[in-house]
Amino acid sequence: MLDHLKANNRAWSQRMVAADAGFFRRLERQQAPQYLWIGCSDSRVPANEIVGLDPGELFVHRNVANLAPPQDANYLSVLQFAVDVLRVKHVIVVGHYGCGGVGAAVDGTRRGLVDHWLHPIREVYHEHRQALEAIPDQSARLDRLCELNVIRQVKNVASDVFVQDAWARGQDLQVHGWVYALGNGLVRDLEVTVGGPQAVENLG
Ligand code: CO
């Protein structure tokens, strides 16, 4: 069963050890990533590969449409561990153009549980309805919604109590918003970086 995956795994492990004999033994003792990546589950958006980081260098949380909902225990557990224990220096919310989750949030089709999960995106849509509906091209409008969703999630992360407390005790921590383009493999910085408690209110 899944023999090709197991063979890939053995080859990968051998390559890593050939390049650096102590690699896995070092990682076994501790991880010290500087970055938390909050991204979409989409198989086309592989966190480590996009930014060229090895195992141990990127703490990762992924879900449908890269959400950071203030009541989601899974996301909050990851965030608190990253901020309080790992003391990452950067949280990066990474959306992507052509996100199926973002599209599904606003296409009016009922799908079940995921409709509840995607509800925050519909709220962002309604708040920016005028500007969005002024964009005639459907895919350009959804791409803008992908960006607005990232900005909202940056705001969620930056206003979270774990992050606010970290800033209050002087911890060096920045929250960033990026969008990844499936068509060329490049990330775009939305330039909504927040590095302290005062800047949060200006975000959309
Ligand atoms: Co997506």
mmCIF file with all atom_site columns, C-alpha atoms and ligand atoms in Angstrom:
data_model
loop_
_atom_site.group_PDB
_atom_site.id
_atom_site.type_symbol
_atom_site.label_atom_id
_atom_site.label_alt_id
_atom_site.label_comp_id
_atom_site.label_asym_id
_atom_site.label_entity_id
_atom_site.label_seq_id
_atom_site.pdbx_PDB_ins_code
_atom_site.Cartn_x
_atom_site.Cartn_y
_atom_site.Cartn_z
_atom_site.occupancy
_atom_site.B_iso_or_equiv
_atom_site.pdbx_formal_charge
_atom_site.auth_seq_id
_atom_site.auth_comp_id
_atom_site.auth_asym_id
_atom_site.auth_atom_id
_atom_site.pdbx_PDB_model_num
ATOM   1   C  CA . MET A 1 1   ? 0.000   0.000  0.000   1.00 0.00 ? 1   MET A CA 1
ATOM   2   C  CA . LEU A 1 2   ? 1.289   3.436  -0.995  1.00 0.00 ? 2   LEU A CA 1
ATOM   3   C  CA . ASP A 1 3   ? 4.637   1.879  -1.827  1.00 0.00 ? 3   ASP A CA 1
ATOM   4   C  CA . HIS A 1 4   ? 5.715   4.808  -3.990  1.00 0.00 ? 4   HIS A CA 1
ATOM   5   C  CA . LEU A 1 5   ? 5.262   7.194  -1.045  1.00 0.00 ? 5   LEU A CA 1
ATOM   6   C  CA . LYS A 1 6   ? 7.314   4.957  1.235   1.00 0.00 ? 6   LYS A CA 1
ATOM   7   C  CA . ALA A 1 7   ? 10.039  4.679  -1.417  1.00 0.00 ? 7   ALA A CA 1
ATOM   8   C  CA . ASN A 1 8   ? 10.018  8.479  -1.821  1.00 0.00 ? 8   ASN A CA 1
ATOM   9   C  CA . ASN A 1 9   ? 10.374  8.810  1.935   1.00 0.00 ? 9   ASN A CA 1
ATOM   10  C  CA . ARG A 1 10  ? 13.386  6.496  2.103   1.00 0.00 ? 10  ARG A CA 1
ATOM   11  C  CA . ALA A 1 11  ? 15.064  8.346  -0.768  1.00 0.00 ? 11  ALA A CA 1
ATOM   12  C  CA . TRP A 1 12  ? 14.379  11.728 0.837   1.00 0.00 ? 12  TRP A CA 1
ATOM   13  C  CA . SER A 1 13  ? 15.761  10.633 4.203   1.00 0.00 ? 13  SER A CA 1
ATOM   14  C  CA . GLN A 1 14  ? 18.907  9.301  2.502   1.00 0.00 ? 14  GLN A CA 1
ATOM   15  C  CA . ARG A 1 15  ? 19.379  12.544 0.562   1.00 0.00 ? 15  ARG A CA 1
ATOM   16  C  CA . MET A 1 16  ? 19.039  14.647 3.716   1.00 0.00 ? 16  MET A CA 1
ATOM   17  C  CA . VAL A 1 17  ? 21.552  12.505 5.619   1.00 0.00 ? 17  VAL A CA 1
ATOM   18  C  CA . ALA A 1 18  ? 23.959  12.492 2.670   1.00 0.00 ? 18  ALA A CA 1
ATOM   19  C  CA . ALA A 1 19  ? 23.919  16.305 2.655   1.00 0.00 ? 19  ALA A CA 1
ATOM   20  C  CA . ASP A 1 20  ? 24.135  16.639 6.441   1.00 0.00 ? 20  ASP A CA 1
ATOM   21  C  CA . ALA A 1 21  ? 24.804  13.536 8.506   1.00 0.00 ? 21  ALA A CA 1
ATOM   22  C  CA . GLY A 1 22  ? 23.541  15.029 11.787  1.00 0.00 ? 22  GLY A CA 1
ATOM   23  C  CA . PHE A 1 23  ? 20.401  16.639 10.355  1.00 0.00 ? 23  PHE A CA 1
ATOM   24  C  CA . PHE A 1 24  ? 17.686  14.424 11.852  1.00 0.00 ? 24  PHE A CA 1
ATOM   25  C  CA . ARG A 1 25  ? 19.502  13.875 15.147  1.00 0.00 ? 25  ARG A CA 1
ATOM   26  C  CA . ARG A 1 26  ? 19.699  17.648 15.662  1.00 0.00 ? 26  ARG A CA 1
ATOM   27  C  CA . LEU A 1 27  ? 16.009  18.088 14.872  1.00 0.00 ? 27  LEU A CA 1
ATOM   28  C  CA . GLU A 1 28  ? 15.115  15.258 17.205  1.00 0.00 ? 28  GLU A CA 1
ATOM   29  C  CA . ARG A 1 29  ? 16.448  17.264 20.139  1.00 0.00 ? 29  ARG A CA 1
ATOM   30  C  CA . GLN A 1 30  ? 14.638  20.529 19.425  1.00 0.00 ? 30  GLN A CA 1
ATOM   31  C  CA . GLN A 1 31  ? 12.847  22.741 16.941  1.00 0.00 ? 31  GLN A CA 1
ATOM   32  C  CA . ALA A 1 32  ? 13.533  26.473 16.855  1.00 0.00 ? 32  ALA A CA 1
ATOM   33  C  CA . PRO A 1 33  ? 11.582  27.950 13.944  1.00 0.00 ? 33  PRO A CA 1
ATOM   34  C  CA . GLN A 1 34  ? 11.441  31.722 13.599  1.00 0.00 ? 34  GLN A CA 1
ATOM   35  C  CA . TYR A 1 35  ? 8.242   31.740 11.565  1.00 0.00 ? 35  TYR A CA 1
ATOM   36  C  CA . LEU A 1 36  ? 4.649   30.634 11.943  1.00 0.00 ? 36  LEU A CA 1
ATOM   37  C  CA . TRP A 1 37  ? 2.904   30.102 8.595   1.00 0.00 ? 37  TRP A CA 1
ATOM   38  C  CA . ILE A 1 38  ? -0.896  30.251 8.572   1.00 0.00 ? 38  ILE A CA 1
ATOM   39  C  CA . GLY A 1 39  ? -1.935  29.100 5.107   1.00 0.00 ? 39  GLY A CA 1
ATOM   40  C  CA . CYS A 1 40  ? -4.568  27.342 3.039   1.00 0.00 ? 40  CYS A CA 1
ATOM   41  C  CA . SER A 1 41  ? -4.846  23.531 2.946   1.00 0.00 ? 41  SER A CA 1
ATOM   42  C  CA . ASP A 1 42  ? -4.730  23.691 -0.859  1.00 0.00 ? 42  ASP A CA 1
ATOM   43  C  CA . SER A 1 43  ? -2.222  21.075 -2.123  1.00 0.00 ? 43  SER A CA 1
ATOM   44  C  CA . ARG A 1 44  ? -0.753  23.638 -4.511  1.00 0.00 ? 44  ARG A CA 1
ATOM   45  C  CA . VAL A 1 45  ? 0.479   25.879 -1.683  1.00 0.00 ? 45  VAL A CA 1
ATOM   46  C  CA . PRO A 1 46  ? 3.222   23.864 0.080   1.00 0.00 ? 46  PRO A CA 1
ATOM   47  C  CA . ALA A 1 47  ? 4.523   26.096 2.855   1.00 0.00 ? 47  ALA A CA 1
ATOM   48  C  CA . ASN A 1 48  ? 8.163   25.021 3.270   1.00 0.00 ? 48  ASN A CA 1
ATOM   49  C  CA . GLU A 1 49  ? 8.853   24.661 -0.449  1.00 0.00 ? 49  GLU A CA 1
ATOM   50  C  CA . ILE A 1 50  ? 7.515   28.095 -1.373  1.00 0.00 ? 50  ILE A CA 1
ATOM   51  C  CA . VAL A 1 51  ? 9.914   29.869 0.961   1.00 0.00 ? 51  VAL A CA 1
ATOM   52  C  CA . GLY A 1 52  ? 12.775  27.387 0.682   1.00 0.00 ? 52  GLY A CA 1
ATOM   53  C  CA . LEU A 1 53  ? 12.864  26.335 4.324   1.00 0.00 ? 53  LEU A CA 1
ATOM   54  C  CA . ASP A 1 54  ? 13.954  22.974 5.731   1.00 0.00 ? 54  ASP A CA 1
ATOM   55  C  CA . PRO A 1 55  ? 12.222  20.894 8.393   1.00 0.00 ? 55  PRO A CA 1
ATOM   56  C  CA . GLY A 1 56  ? 12.639  22.689 11.718  1.00 0.00 ? 56  GLY A CA 1
ATOM   57  C  CA . GLU A 1 57  ? 12.518  26.177 10.220  1.00 0.00 ? 57  GLU A CA 1
ATOM   58  C  CA . LEU A 1 58  ? 8.786   26.816 9.751   1.00 0.00 ? 58  LEU A CA 1
ATOM   59  C  CA . PHE A 1 59  ? 5.935   26.157 12.175  1.00 0.00 ? 59  PHE A CA 1
ATOM   60  C  CA . VAL A 1 60  ? 2.833   25.530 10.071  1.00 0.00 ? 60  VAL A CA 1
ATOM   61  C  CA . HIS A 1 61  ? -0.923  25.772 10.506  1.00 0.00 ? 61  HIS A CA 1
ATOM   62  C  CA . ARG A 1 62  ? -3.121  25.173 7.476   1.00 0.00 ? 62  ARG A CA 1
ATOM   63  C  CA . ASN A 1 63  ? -6.875  25.093 7.035   1.00 0.00 ? 63  ASN A CA 1
ATOM   64  C  CA . VAL A 1 64  ? -9.435  25.783 4.330   1.00 0.00 ? 64  VAL A CA 1
ATOM   65  C  CA . ALA A 1 65  ? -9.001  29.401 3.174   1.00 0.00 ? 65  ALA A CA 1
ATOM   66  C  CA . ASN A 1 66  ? -6.232  30.267 5.714   1.00 0.00 ? 66  ASN A CA 1
ATOM   67  C  CA . LEU A 1 67  ? -8.506  31.491 8.488   1.00 0.00 ? 67  LEU A CA 1
ATOM   68  C  CA . ALA A 1 68  ? -7.522  32.622 11.983  1.00 0.00 ? 68  ALA A CA 1
ATOM   69  C  CA . PRO A 1 69  ? -10.900 32.525 13.742  1.00 0.00 ? 69  PRO A CA 1
ATOM   70  C  CA . PRO A 1 70  ? -10.745 33.931 17.289  1.00 0.00 ? 70  PRO A CA 1
ATOM   71  C  CA . GLN A 1 71  ? -12.748 30.965 18.688  1.00 0.00 ? 71  GLN A CA 1
ATOM   72  C  CA . ASP A 1 72  ? -10.950 28.114 16.907  1.00 0.00 ? 72  ASP A CA 1
ATOM   73  C  CA . ALA A 1 73  ? -9.111  26.047 19.529  1.00 0.00 ? 73  ALA A CA 1
ATOM   74  C  CA . ASN A 1 74  ? -6.892  24.363 16.941  1.00 0.00 ? 74  ASN A CA 1
ATOM   75  C  CA . TYR A 1 75  ? -5.559  27.624 15.507  1.00 0.00 ? 75  TYR A CA 1
ATOM   76  C  CA . LEU A 1 76  ? -5.324  29.238 18.964  1.00 0.00 ? 76  LEU A CA 1
ATOM   77  C  CA . SER A 1 77  ? -3.297  26.314 20.323  1.00 0.00 ? 77  SER A CA 1
ATOM   78  C  CA . VAL A 1 78  ? -0.858  26.613 17.439  1.00 0.00 ? 78  VAL A CA 1
ATOM   79  C  CA . LEU A 1 79  ? -0.640  30.388 17.843  1.00 0.00 ? 79  LEU A CA 1
ATOM   80  C  CA . GLN A 1 80  ? -0.026  30.278 21.579  1.00 0.00 ? 80  GLN A CA 1
ATOM   81  C  CA . PHE A 1 81  ? 2.627   27.575 21.283  1.00 0.00 ? 81  PHE A CA 1
ATOM   82  C  CA . ALA A 1 82  ? 4.365   29.474 18.489  1.00 0.00 ? 82  ALA A CA 1
ATOM   83  C  CA . VAL A 1 83  ? 4.315   32.800 20.340  1.00 0.00 ? 83  VAL A CA 1
ATOM   84  C  CA . ASP A 1 84  ? 4.799   31.746 23.967  1.00 0.00 ? 84  ASP A CA 1
ATOM   85  C  CA . VAL A 1 85  ? 7.001   28.653 23.696  1.00 0.00 ? 85  VAL A CA 1
ATOM   86  C  CA . LEU A 1 86  ? 8.784   28.770 20.336  1.00 0.00 ? 86  LEU A CA 1
ATOM   87  C  CA . ARG A 1 87  ? 8.886   32.566 20.421  1.00 0.00 ? 87  ARG A CA 1
ATOM   88  C  CA . VAL A 1 88  ? 8.670   32.927 16.658  1.00 0.00 ? 88  VAL A CA 1
ATOM   89  C  CA . LYS A 1 89  ? 9.604   36.350 15.332  1.00 0.00 ? 89  LYS A CA 1
ATOM   90  C  CA . HIS A 1 90  ? 7.099   36.404 12.482  1.00 0.00 ? 90  HIS A CA 1
ATOM   91  C  CA . VAL A 1 91  ? 3.570   35.157 11.904  1.00 0.00 ? 91  VAL A CA 1
ATOM   92  C  CA . ILE A 1 92  ? 2.794   35.067 8.174   1.00 0.00 ? 92  ILE A CA 1
ATOM   93  C  CA . VAL A 1 93  ? -0.804  34.709 7.005   1.00 0.00 ? 93  VAL A CA 1
ATOM   94  C  CA . VAL A 1 94  ? -0.580  33.416 3.442   1.00 0.00 ? 94  VAL A CA 1
ATOM   95  C  CA . GLY A 1 95  ? -3.619  33.391 1.182   1.00 0.00 ? 95  GLY A CA 1
ATOM   96  C  CA . HIS A 1 96  ? -3.568  32.478 -2.478  1.00 0.00 ? 96  HIS A CA 1
ATOM   97  C  CA . TYR A 1 97  ? -5.270  33.703 -5.603  1.00 0.00 ? 97  TYR A CA 1
ATOM   98  C  CA . GLY A 1 98  ? -7.817  31.297 -7.022  1.00 0.00 ? 98  GLY A CA 1
ATOM   99  C  CA . CYS A 1 99  ? -8.637  29.961 -3.533  1.00 0.00 ? 99  CYS A CA 1
ATOM   100 C  CA . GLY A 1 100 ? -11.524 27.488 -3.814  1.00 0.00 ? 100 GLY A CA 1
ATOM   101 C  CA . GLY A 1 101 ? -12.530 28.158 -0.215  1.00 0.00 ? 101 GLY A CA 1
ATOM   102 C  CA . VAL A 1 102 ? -12.862 31.883 -0.817  1.00 0.00 ? 102 VAL A CA 1
ATOM   103 C  CA . GLY A 1 103 ? -14.893 31.229 -3.978  1.00 0.00 ? 103 GLY A CA 1
ATOM   104 C  CA . ALA A 1 104 ? -17.128 28.710 -2.216  1.00 0.00 ? 104 ALA A CA 1
ATOM   105 C  CA . ALA A 1 105 ? -17.846 31.207 0.549   1.00 0.00 ? 105 ALA A CA 1
ATOM   106 C  CA . VAL A 1 106 ? -19.670 33.537 -1.821  1.00 0.00 ? 106 VAL A CA 1
ATOM   107 C  CA . ASP A 1 107 ? -21.010 31.431 -4.714  1.00 0.00 ? 107 ASP A CA 1
ATOM   108 C  CA . GLY A 1 108 ? -24.345 30.746 -3.023  1.00 0.00 ? 108 GLY A CA 1
ATOM   109 C  CA . THR A 1 109 ? -24.041 26.934 -3.204  1.00 0.00 ? 109 THR A CA 1
ATOM   110 C  CA . ARG A 1 110 ? -24.807 24.997 -0.009  1.00 0.00 ? 110 ARG A CA 1
ATOM   111 C  CA . ARG A 1 111 ? -22.111 22.496 0.881   1.00 0.00 ? 111 ARG A CA 1
ATOM   112 C  CA . GLY A 1 112 ? -22.689 21.692 4.570   1.00 0.00 ? 112 GLY A CA 1
ATOM   113 C  CA . LEU A 1 113 ? -20.292 22.192 7.447   1.00 0.00 ? 113 LEU A CA 1
ATOM   114 C  CA . VAL A 1 114 ? -17.795 24.124 5.368   1.00 0.00 ? 114 VAL A CA 1
ATOM   115 C  CA . ASP A 1 115 ? -20.414 26.879 4.877   1.00 0.00 ? 115 ASP A CA 1
ATOM   116 C  CA . HIS A 1 116 ? -20.115 27.606 8.592   1.00 0.00 ? 116 HIS A CA 1
ATOM   117 C  CA . TRP A 1 117 ? -16.325 27.483 8.473   1.00 0.00 ? 117 TRP A CA 1
ATOM   118 C  CA . LEU A 1 118 ? -16.312 29.975 5.572   1.00 0.00 ? 118 LEU A CA 1
ATOM   119 C  CA . HIS A 1 119 ? -18.777 32.369 7.195   1.00 0.00 ? 119 HIS A CA 1
ATOM   120 C  CA . PRO A 1 120 ? -16.077 34.940 8.156   1.00 0.00 ? 120 PRO A CA 1
ATOM   121 C  CA . ILE A 1 121 ? -15.271 35.362 4.449   1.00 0.00 ? 121 ILE A CA 1
ATOM   122 C  CA . ARG A 1 122 ? -18.896 36.186 3.672   1.00 0.00 ? 122 ARG A CA 1
ATOM   123 C  CA . GLU A 1 123 ? -18.708 38.852 6.393   1.00 0.00 ? 123 GLU A CA 1
ATOM   124 C  CA . VAL A 1 124 ? -15.613 40.359 4.761   1.00 0.00 ? 124 VAL A CA 1
ATOM   125 C  CA . TYR A 1 125 ? -17.438 40.295 1.423   1.00 0.00 ? 125 TYR A CA 1
ATOM   126 C  CA . HIS A 1 126 ? -20.443 42.141 2.821   1.00 0.00 ? 126 HIS A CA 1
ATOM   127 C  CA . GLU A 1 127 ? -18.271 44.759 4.514   1.00 0.00 ? 127 GLU A CA 1
ATOM   128 C  CA . HIS A 1 128 ? -16.493 45.486 1.212   1.00 0.00 ? 128 HIS A CA 1
ATOM   129 C  CA . ARG A 1 129 ? -19.447 44.762 -1.050  1.00 0.00 ? 129 ARG A CA 1
ATOM   130 C  CA . GLN A 1 130 ? -19.446 48.088 -2.938  1.00 0.00 ? 130 GLN A CA 1
ATOM   131 C  CA . ALA A 1 131 ? -15.761 48.018 -3.796  1.00 0.00 ? 131 ALA A CA 1
ATOM   132 C  CA . LEU A 1 132 ? -15.870 44.337 -4.731  1.00 0.00 ? 132 LEU A CA 1
ATOM   133 C  CA . GLU A 1 133 ? -18.929 44.600 -6.941  1.00 0.00 ? 133 GLU A CA 1
ATOM   134 C  CA . ALA A 1 134 ? -17.309 47.523 -8.766  1.00 0.00 ? 134 ALA A CA 1
ATOM   135 C  CA . ILE A 1 135 ? -14.763 45.009 -10.126 1.00 0.00 ? 135 ILE A CA 1
ATOM   136 C  CA . PRO A 1 136 ? -16.421 43.671 -13.294 1.00 0.00 ? 136 PRO A CA 1
ATOM   137 C  CA . ASP A 1 137 ? -14.247 40.603 -13.791 1.00 0.00 ? 137 ASP A CA 1
ATOM   138 C  CA . GLN A 1 138 ? -15.397 37.703 -11.591 1.00 0.00 ? 138 GLN A CA 1
ATOM   139 C  CA . SER A 1 139 ? -11.976 36.152 -11.005 1.00 0.00 ? 139 SER A CA 1
ATOM   140 C  CA . ALA A 1 140 ? -10.382 39.562 -10.309 1.00 0.00 ? 140 ALA A CA 1
ATOM   141 C  CA . ARG A 1 141 ? -13.162 40.218 -7.775  1.00 0.00 ? 141 ARG A CA 1
ATOM   142 C  CA . LEU A 1 142 ? -12.473 36.894 -6.046  1.00 0.00 ? 142 LEU A CA 1
ATOM   143 C  CA . ASP A 1 143 ? -8.740  37.593 -6.048  1.00 0.00 ? 143 ASP A CA 1
ATOM   144 C  CA . ARG A 1 144 ? -9.416  40.897 -4.295  1.00 0.00 ? 144 ARG A CA 1
ATOM   145 C  CA . LEU A 1 145 ? -11.560 39.017 -1.784  1.00 0.00 ? 145 LEU A CA 1
ATOM   146 C  CA . CYS A 1 146 ? -8.590  36.657 -1.216  1.00 0.00 ? 146 CYS A CA 1
ATOM   147 C  CA . GLU A 1 147 ? -6.491  39.719 -0.345  1.00 0.00 ? 147 GLU A CA 1
ATOM   148 C  CA . LEU A 1 148 ? -9.159  41.227 1.912   1.00 0.00 ? 148 LEU A CA 1
ATOM   149 C  CA . ASN A 1 149 ? -9.506  37.876 3.667   1.00 0.00 ? 149 ASN A CA 1
ATOM   150 C  CA . VAL A 1 150 ? -5.763  37.789 4.377   1.00 0.00 ? 150 VAL A CA 1
ATOM   151 C  CA . ILE A 1 151 ? -5.888  41.330 5.755   1.00 0.00 ? 151 ILE A CA 1
ATOM   152 C  CA . ARG A 1 152 ? -8.785  40.370 8.057   1.00 0.00 ? 152 ARG A CA 1
ATOM   153 C  CA . GLN A 1 153 ? -6.883  37.324 9.319   1.00 0.00 ? 153 GLN A CA 1
ATOM   154 C  CA . VAL A 1 154 ? -3.804  39.468 9.984   1.00 0.00 ? 154 VAL A CA 1
ATOM   155 C  CA . LYS A 1 155 ? -6.057  41.663 12.072  1.00 0.00 ? 155 LYS A CA 1
ATOM   156 C  CA . ASN A 1 156 ? -7.403  38.622 13.938  1.00 0.00 ? 156 ASN A CA 1
ATOM   157 C  CA . VAL A 1 157 ? -3.898  37.392 14.735  1.00 0.00 ? 157 VAL A CA 1
ATOM   158 C  CA . ALA A 1 158 ? -2.621  40.831 15.730  1.00 0.00 ? 158 ALA A CA 1
ATOM   159 C  CA . SER A 1 159 ? -5.575  41.509 18.025  1.00 0.00 ? 159 SER A CA 1
ATOM   160 C  CA . ASP A 1 160 ? -5.407  38.111 19.718  1.00 0.00 ? 160 ASP A CA 1
ATOM   161 C  CA . VAL A 1 161 ? -4.623  38.233 23.433  1.00 0.00 ? 161 VAL A CA 1
ATOM   162 C  CA . PHE A 1 162 ? -1.581  35.930 23.085  1.00 0.00 ? 162 PHE A CA 1
ATOM   163 C  CA . VAL A 1 163 ? -0.049  38.328 20.578  1.00 0.00 ? 163 VAL A CA 1
ATOM   164 C  CA . GLN A 1 164 ? -1.107  41.437 22.497  1.00 0.00 ? 164 GLN A CA 1
ATOM   165 C  CA . ASP A 1 165 ? 0.427   39.988 25.686  1.00 0.00 ? 165 ASP A CA 1
ATOM   166 C  CA . ALA A 1 166 ? 3.655   39.181 23.834  1.00 0.00 ? 166 ALA A CA 1
ATOM   167 C  CA . TRP A 1 167 ? 3.934   42.799 22.694  1.00 0.00 ? 167 TRP A CA 1
ATOM   168 C  CA . ALA A 1 168 ? 3.099   44.046 26.201  1.00 0.00 ? 168 ALA A CA 1
ATOM   169 C  CA . ARG A 1 169 ? 6.084   42.126 27.600  1.00 0.00 ? 169 ARG A CA 1
ATOM   170 C  CA . GLY A 1 170 ? 8.345   43.522 24.867  1.00 0.00 ? 170 GLY A CA 1
ATOM   171 C  CA . GLN A 1 171 ? 8.605   40.435 22.681  1.00 0.00 ? 171 GLN A CA 1
ATOM   172 C  CA . ASP A 1 172 ? 9.804   41.009 19.123  1.00 0.00 ? 172 ASP A CA 1
ATOM   173 C  CA . LEU A 1 173 ? 6.956   39.773 16.918  1.00 0.00 ? 173 LEU A CA 1
ATOM   174 C  CA . GLN A 1 174 ? 5.563   40.841 13.555  1.00 0.00 ? 174 GLN A CA 1
ATOM   175 C  CA . VAL A 1 175 ? 2.396   39.725 11.787  1.00 0.00 ? 175 VAL A CA 1
ATOM   176 C  CA . HIS A 1 176 ? 2.451   39.762 7.976   1.00 0.00 ? 176 HIS A CA 1
ATOM   177 C  CA . GLY A 1 177 ? -0.073  39.262 5.171   1.00 0.00 ? 177 GLY A CA 1
ATOM   178 C  CA . TRP A 1 178 ? 0.968   37.644 1.885   1.00 0.00 ? 178 TRP A CA 1
ATOM   179 C  CA . VAL A 1 179 ? -0.847  36.277 -1.144  1.00 0.00 ? 179 VAL A CA 1
ATOM   180 C  CA . TYR A 1 180 ? 0.620   33.482 -3.250  1.00 0.00 ? 180 TYR A CA 1
ATOM   181 C  CA . ALA A 1 181 ? 0.022   33.239 -7.002  1.00 0.00 ? 181 ALA A CA 1
ATOM   182 C  CA . LEU A 1 182 ? -0.528  29.675 -8.210  1.00 0.00 ? 182 LEU A CA 1
ATOM   183 C  CA . GLY A 1 183 ? 0.276   30.753 -11.779 1.00 0.00 ? 183 GLY A CA 1
ATOM   184 C  CA . ASN A 1 184 ? 3.887   31.825 -11.190 1.00 0.00 ? 184 ASN A CA 1
ATOM   185 C  CA . GLY A 1 185 ? 4.831   30.544 -7.737  1.00 0.00 ? 185 GLY A CA 1
ATOM   186 C  CA . LEU A 1 186 ? 5.461   34.013 -6.328  1.00 0.00 ? 186 LEU A CA 1
ATOM   187 C  CA . VAL A 1 187 ? 4.242   35.544 -3.061  1.00 0.00 ? 187 VAL A CA 1
ATOM   188 C  CA . ARG A 1 188 ? 3.127   39.139 -2.862  1.00 0.00 ? 188 ARG A CA 1
ATOM   189 C  CA . ASP A 1 189 ? 3.514   41.055 0.386   1.00 0.00 ? 189 ASP A CA 1
ATOM   190 C  CA . LEU A 1 190 ? 0.273   42.964 1.005   1.00 0.00 ? 190 LEU A CA 1
ATOM   191 C  CA . GLU A 1 191 ? 2.271   45.375 3.204   1.00 0.00 ? 191 GLU A CA 1
ATOM   192 C  CA . VAL A 1 192 ? -0.061  45.175 6.160   1.00 0.00 ? 192 VAL A CA 1
ATOM   193 C  CA . THR A 1 193 ? 2.660   44.160 8.612   1.00 0.00 ? 193 THR A CA 1
ATOM   194 C  CA . VAL A 1 194 ? 1.823   44.802 12.250  1.00 0.00 ? 194 VAL A CA 1
ATOM   195 C  CA . GLY A 1 195 ? 4.644   44.967 14.794  1.00 0.00 ? 195 GLY A CA 1
ATOM   196 C  CA . GLY A 1 196 ? 2.899   46.324 17.869  1.00 0.00 ? 196 GLY A CA 1
ATOM   197 C  CA . PRO A 1 197 ? -0.488  46.905 19.484  1.00 0.00 ? 197 PRO A CA 1
ATOM   198 C  CA . GLN A 1 198 ? -1.070  50.393 18.103  1.00 0.00 ? 198 GLN A CA 1
ATOM   199 C  CA . ALA A 1 199 ? -1.318  49.524 14.391  1.00 0.00 ? 199 ALA A CA 1
ATOM   200 C  CA . VAL A 1 200 ? -4.120  46.944 14.571  1.00 0.00 ? 200 VAL A CA 1
ATOM   201 C  CA . GLU A 1 201 ? -7.080  49.308 14.263  1.00 0.00 ? 201 GLU A CA 1
ATOM   202 C  CA . ASN A 1 202 ? -5.962  50.634 10.886  1.00 0.00 ? 202 ASN A CA 1
ATOM   203 C  CA . LEU A 1 203 ? -6.392  47.252 9.215   1.00 0.00 ? 203 LEU A CA 1
ATOM   204 C  CA . GLY A 1 204 ? -9.524  46.524 7.165   1.00 0.00 ? 204 GLY A CA 1
HETATM 205 CO CO . CO  B 2 .   ? -7.268  27.975 -0.797  1.00 0.00 ? 1   CO  B CO 1
#
